[in-house]
Backbone as CSV, one residue per row, in Angstrom:
resi,resn,N_x,N_y,N_z,CA_x,CA_y,CA_z,C_x,C_y,C_z
1,MET,13.486,161.669,127.686,12.811,161.306,126.418,11.434,160.929,126.686
2,ARG,10.674,161.596,126.029,9.215,161.425,126.178,8.702,160.353,125.302
3,ASN,7.827,159.573,125.827,7.267,158.491,125.093,5.739,158.885,124.919
4,PRO,5.440,159.324,123.726,4.046,159.800,123.534,3.017,158.658,123.655
5,LYS,3.336,157.461,123.634,2.372,156.381,123.744,1.866,156.280,125.128
6,GLU,2.653,156.556,126.099,2.225,156.331,127.484,1.997,157.714,128.186
7,ASN,1.233,158.509,127.570,0.985,159.862,128.107,-0.311,159.906,128.861
8,ASP,-0.961,158.810,128.931,-2.195,158.766,129.713,-1.930,158.594,131.251
9,PHE,-2.894,158.588,132.099,-2.745,158.532,133.535,-2.051,157.211,133.858
10,GLN,-2.572,156.154,133.348,-2.029,154.778,133.691,-0.548,154.751,133.271
11,GLY,-0.168,155.254,132.239,1.262,155.237,131.819,2.129,156.118,132.748
12,ARG,1.624,157.243,133.130,2.356,158.080,134.053,2.531,157.411,135.424
13,ARG,1.458,156.673,135.847,1.463,156.005,137.112,2.446,154.854,137.120
14,SER,2.503,154.107,136.087,3.389,153.006,135.990,4.849,153.487,135.849
15,ALA,5.061,154.645,135.182,6.429,155.155,135.150,6.870,155.644,136.484
16,ALA,6.003,156.256,137.252,6.362,156.692,138.577,6.678,155.462,139.489
17,ALA,5.848,154.361,139.416,6.179,153.236,140.199,7.535,152.618,139.771
18,ASP,7.710,152.589,138.372,9.119,152.051,137.978,10.270,152.916,138.528
19,ALA,10.084,154.158,138.523,11.058,155.054,139.028,11.305,154.852,140.524
20,LYS,10.214,154.686,141.245,10.344,154.384,142.722,11.025,153.124,142.909
21,ALA,10.690,152.064,142.117,11.343,150.734,142.311,12.817,150.855,141.953
22,ALA,13.141,151.655,140.948,14.560,151.780,140.531,15.349,152.478,141.746
23,LEU,14.728,153.545,142.297,15.386,154.221,143.433,15.544,153.298,144.575
24,LEU,14.506,152.425,144.872,14.593,151.502,145.975,15.664,150.480,145.681
25,GLN,15.842,150.078,144.512,16.761,149.059,144.115,18.184,149.652,144.238
26,SER,18.347,150.891,143.789,19.718,151.483,143.897,20.014,151.773,145.372
27,HIS,19.074,152.131,146.247,19.292,152.237,147.653,19.690,150.978,148.304
28,ARG,19.039,149.887,147.929,19.345,148.591,148.502,20.776,148.145,148.074
29,ALA,21.115,148.475,146.796,22.473,148.073,146.335,23.512,148.872,147.035
30,ALA,23.225,150.229,147.275,24.210,151.028,148.011,24.294,150.570,149.439
31,LYS,23.187,150.185,150.002,23.203,149.699,151.369,23.995,148.394,151.583
32,GLU,23.808,147.493,150.617,24.638,146.301,150.656,26.114,146.532,150.408
33,ALA,26.407,147.489,149.566,27.821,147.772,149.218,28.471,148.347,150.471
34,ALA,27.663,149.129,151.305,28.275,149.828,152.501,28.209,148.963,153.733
35,GLU,27.636,147.714,153.619,27.471,146.853,154.784,28.810,146.540,155.530
36,PRO,29.766,146.220,154.851,31.036,145.896,155.569,31.676,147.116,156.223
37,THR,31.546,148.307,155.649,32.057,149.497,156.362,31.115,149.871,157.512
38,ARG,29.836,149.597,157.364,28.863,149.867,158.476,29.229,148.973,159.640
39,ILE,29.400,147.667,159.352,29.738,146.755,160.404,31.111,147.130,161.114
40,ALA,32.083,147.503,160.280,33.273,147.996,160.799,33.141,149.277,161.787
41,ARG,32.290,150.182,161.322,32.004,151.428,162.010,31.304,151.047,163.332
42,ASP,30.382,150.054,163.278,29.649,149.696,164.492,30.605,148.991,165.483
43,GLU,31.486,148.179,165.007,32.434,147.473,165.796,33.407,148.492,166.464
44,GLU,33.810,149.554,165.688,34.617,150.574,166.176,34.016,151.394,167.246
45,ARG,32.667,151.742,167.009,31.876,152.410,168.032,31.802,151.599,169.321
46,LEU,31.559,150.321,169.156,31.492,149.458,170.391,32.782,149.379,171.121
47,ALA,33.887,149.296,170.331,35.221,149.310,171.038,35.448,150.627,171.708
48,THR,35.136,151.783,171.075,35.319,153.058,171.675,34.559,153.134,172.956
49,ALA,33.233,152.722,172.900,32.389,152.754,174.084,32.965,151.902,175.216
50,ALA,33.495,150.706,174.832,34.030,149.890,175.844,35.304,150.491,176.459
51,ALA,36.105,151.136,175.659,37.343,151.818,176.143,36.935,152.955,177.002
52,ARG,35.954,153.698,176.592,35.483,154.863,177.387,34.961,154.365,178.759
53,GLU,34.214,153.283,178.783,33.699,152.766,179.995,34.871,152.265,180.895
54,ALA,35.811,151.657,180.308,36.950,151.182,181.123,37.744,152.385,181.685
55,ARG,37.934,153.416,180.910,38.611,154.634,181.441,37.732,155.248,182.601
56,GLN,36.418,155.301,182.386,35.574,155.845,183.458,35.773,155.010,184.708
57,THR,35.667,153.732,184.534,35.831,152.824,185.776,37.192,152.985,186.362
58,GLU,38.183,153.101,185.619,39.620,153.354,186.198,39.652,154.653,186.905
59,ARG,39.033,155.734,186.329,39.088,156.985,186.998,38.276,156.949,188.303
60,ALA,37.108,156.224,188.266,36.339,156.123,189.489,37.144,155.330,190.603
61,ARG,37.933,154.279,190.176,38.638,153.438,191.089,39.787,154.351,191.636
62,ILE,40.406,155.051,190.858,41.620,155.923,191.321,40.988,157.021,192.224
63,LYS,39.861,157.582,191.877,39.264,158.596,192.777,38.897,157.983,194.115
64,LEU,38.400,156.764,194.177,37.952,156.119,195.431,39.247,155.795,196.203
65,GLU,40.256,155.342,195.519,41.497,155.108,196.288,42.068,156.357,196.854
66,GLU,42.028,157.433,196.086,42.517,158.706,196.600,41.776,159.191,197.803
67,GLN,40.488,159.015,197.751,39.595,159.370,198.885,39.905,158.539,200.121
68,GLU,40.107,157.250,199.931,40.522,156.314,201.074,41.821,156.761,201.591
69,ARG,42.793,157.057,200.611,44.120,157.454,201.134,44.070,158.784,201.935
70,VAL,43.221,159.745,201.465,43.137,160.949,202.137,42.507,160.767,203.564
71,GLN,41.490,159.884,203.585,40.854,159.522,204.901,41.843,158.849,205.861
72,SER,42.626,157.880,205.300,43.529,157.220,206.181,44.560,158.196,206.673
73,ASP,45.030,159.126,205.741,46.082,160.061,206.105,45.477,161.011,207.236
74,ALA,44.253,161.422,207.029,43.595,162.228,208.021,43.504,161.533,209.381
75,LEU,43.123,160.318,209.351,42.978,159.463,210.544,44.321,159.321,211.192
76,ALA,45.403,159.055,210.398,46.711,158.904,210.991,47.245,160.192,211.556
77,ALA,46.938,161.313,210.940,47.327,162.592,211.462,46.604,162.961,212.766
78,GLU,45.393,162.547,212.805,44.575,162.761,214.035,45.145,161.955,215.131
79,VAL,45.515,160.633,214.835,45.997,159.728,215.859,47.367,160.239,216.336
80,ALA,48.167,160.742,215.409,49.535,161.241,215.733,49.341,162.565,216.579
81,ALA,48.362,163.382,216.253,48.144,164.587,217.055,47.730,164.233,218.450
82,LYS,46.817,163.228,218.556,46.394,162.811,219.923,47.533,162.226,220.739
83,ALA,48.390,161.434,220.030,49.527,160.850,220.740,50.533,161.962,221.199
84,GLU,50.743,162.969,220.267,51.652,164.079,220.665,51.038,164.859,221.836
85,ALA,49.727,165.030,221.798,49.133,165.843,222.907,49.269,165.080,224.211
86,GLU,49.004,163.834,224.163,49.212,162.932,225.349,50.691,162.936,225.762
87,ALA,51.572,162.897,224.927,52.958,162.912,225.278,53.362,164.326,225.909
88,ARG,52.888,165.414,225.365,53.051,166.716,225.953,52.516,166.774,227.378
89,GLU,51.282,166.235,227.481,50.573,166.214,228.745,51.389,165.431,229.822
90,THR,51.869,164.270,229.371,52.680,163.446,230.267,53.950,164.131,230.654
91,ILE,54.595,164.789,229.728,55.839,165.590,230.038,55.476,166.680,231.005
92,LYS,54.307,167.354,230.737,53.932,168.440,231.596,53.714,167.934,233.058
93,LYS,52.993,166.801,233.169,52.774,166.167,234.424,54.038,165.799,235.188
94,ASP,54.981,165.128,234.380,56.278,164.771,234.969,56.987,165.984,235.428
95,ARG,57.012,167.050,234.655,57.679,168.302,235.040,57.066,168.873,236.306
96,SER,55.774,168.919,236.296,55.071,169.471,237.541,55.280,168.643,238.685
97,SER,55.328,167.218,238.556,55.638,166.433,239.699,57.117,166.558,240.165
98,ARG,58.027,166.793,239.302,59.379,167.008,239.614,59.609,168.357,240.348
99,VAL,58.889,169.322,239.799,58.887,170.647,240.473,58.344,170.503,241.854
100,ALA,57.207,169.732,242.039,56.660,169.589,243.319,57.554,168.836,244.238
101,ASN,58.240,167.801,243.725,59.169,167.019,244.513,60.382,167.881,244.918
102,ASP,60.866,168.706,244.025,61.963,169.604,244.306,61.560,170.589,245.395
103,GLU,60.385,171.202,245.257,59.909,172.168,246.268,59.775,171.482,247.656
104,ALA,59.273,170.257,247.538,59.104,169.470,248.844,60.520,169.192,249.517
105,ALA,61.434,168.839,248.605,62.832,168.567,249.097,63.453,169.860,249.631
106,GLN,63.274,170.881,249.012,63.789,172.278,249.422,63.131,172.657,250.686
107,LYS,61.814,172.483,250.844,61.120,172.760,252.103,61.626,171.879,253.201
108,ALA,61.804,170.585,252.884,62.322,169.685,253.878,63.752,170.078,254.361
109,GLU,64.521,170.534,253.430,65.880,170.973,253.726,65.819,172.218,254.562
110,ARG,64.998,173.162,254.195,64.836,174.430,254.972,64.355,174.177,256.396
111,ASP,63.322,173.202,256.465,62.775,172.843,257.802,63.942,172.271,258.616
112,ARG,64.766,171.338,258.057,65.868,170.790,258.732,66.853,171.731,259.253
113,ARG,67.210,172.682,258.392,68.089,173.792,258.810,67.493,174.635,259.966
114,TYR,66.248,174.926,259.777,65.574,175.681,260.786,65.582,174.984,262.190
115,ALA,65.265,173.646,262.064,65.273,172.845,263.311,66.656,172.826,263.870
116,ASN,67.702,172.691,263.091,69.086,172.649,263.553,69.406,173.984,264.247
117,ARG,68.981,175.103,263.618,69.285,176.455,264.308,68.551,176.537,265.610
118,LYS,67.343,176.073,265.664,66.542,176.133,266.892,67.244,175.249,267.919
119,ALA,67.760,174.100,267.527,68.324,173.187,268.438,69.633,173.843,269.020
120,LYS,70.377,174.545,268.222,71.644,175.201,268.688,71.317,176.262,269.678
121,ARG,70.289,176.970,269.545,69.878,178.002,270.380,69.437,177.479,271.761
122,ARG,69.005,176.433,271.940,68.508,175.836,273.166,69.567,175.327,274.028
């Protein structure tokens, strides 16, 4: 609805200012009406961020524990392999010493029989 009385520049300017003020007032009213939901959304975002941080921390802790477990398993496997190698080496040395002792005993027996034969011939 046009108001022919306020058709001059000053009238148009005041009408524009009034319209801006009305828009600002309606914006402020909408903002105040949405304030509780905004606070709830902000709290929900904070809770989500905290939960995300907790999950990331938990994943990092689990990953670190897994790495430590793998390292300890690798170390245990290495120690077990060294112990097994030492045991095999010990068995091999025992076997070779028994073989050497058996050979020495056989040689001693053979020498004794040889000496007995020689003694009989004389």
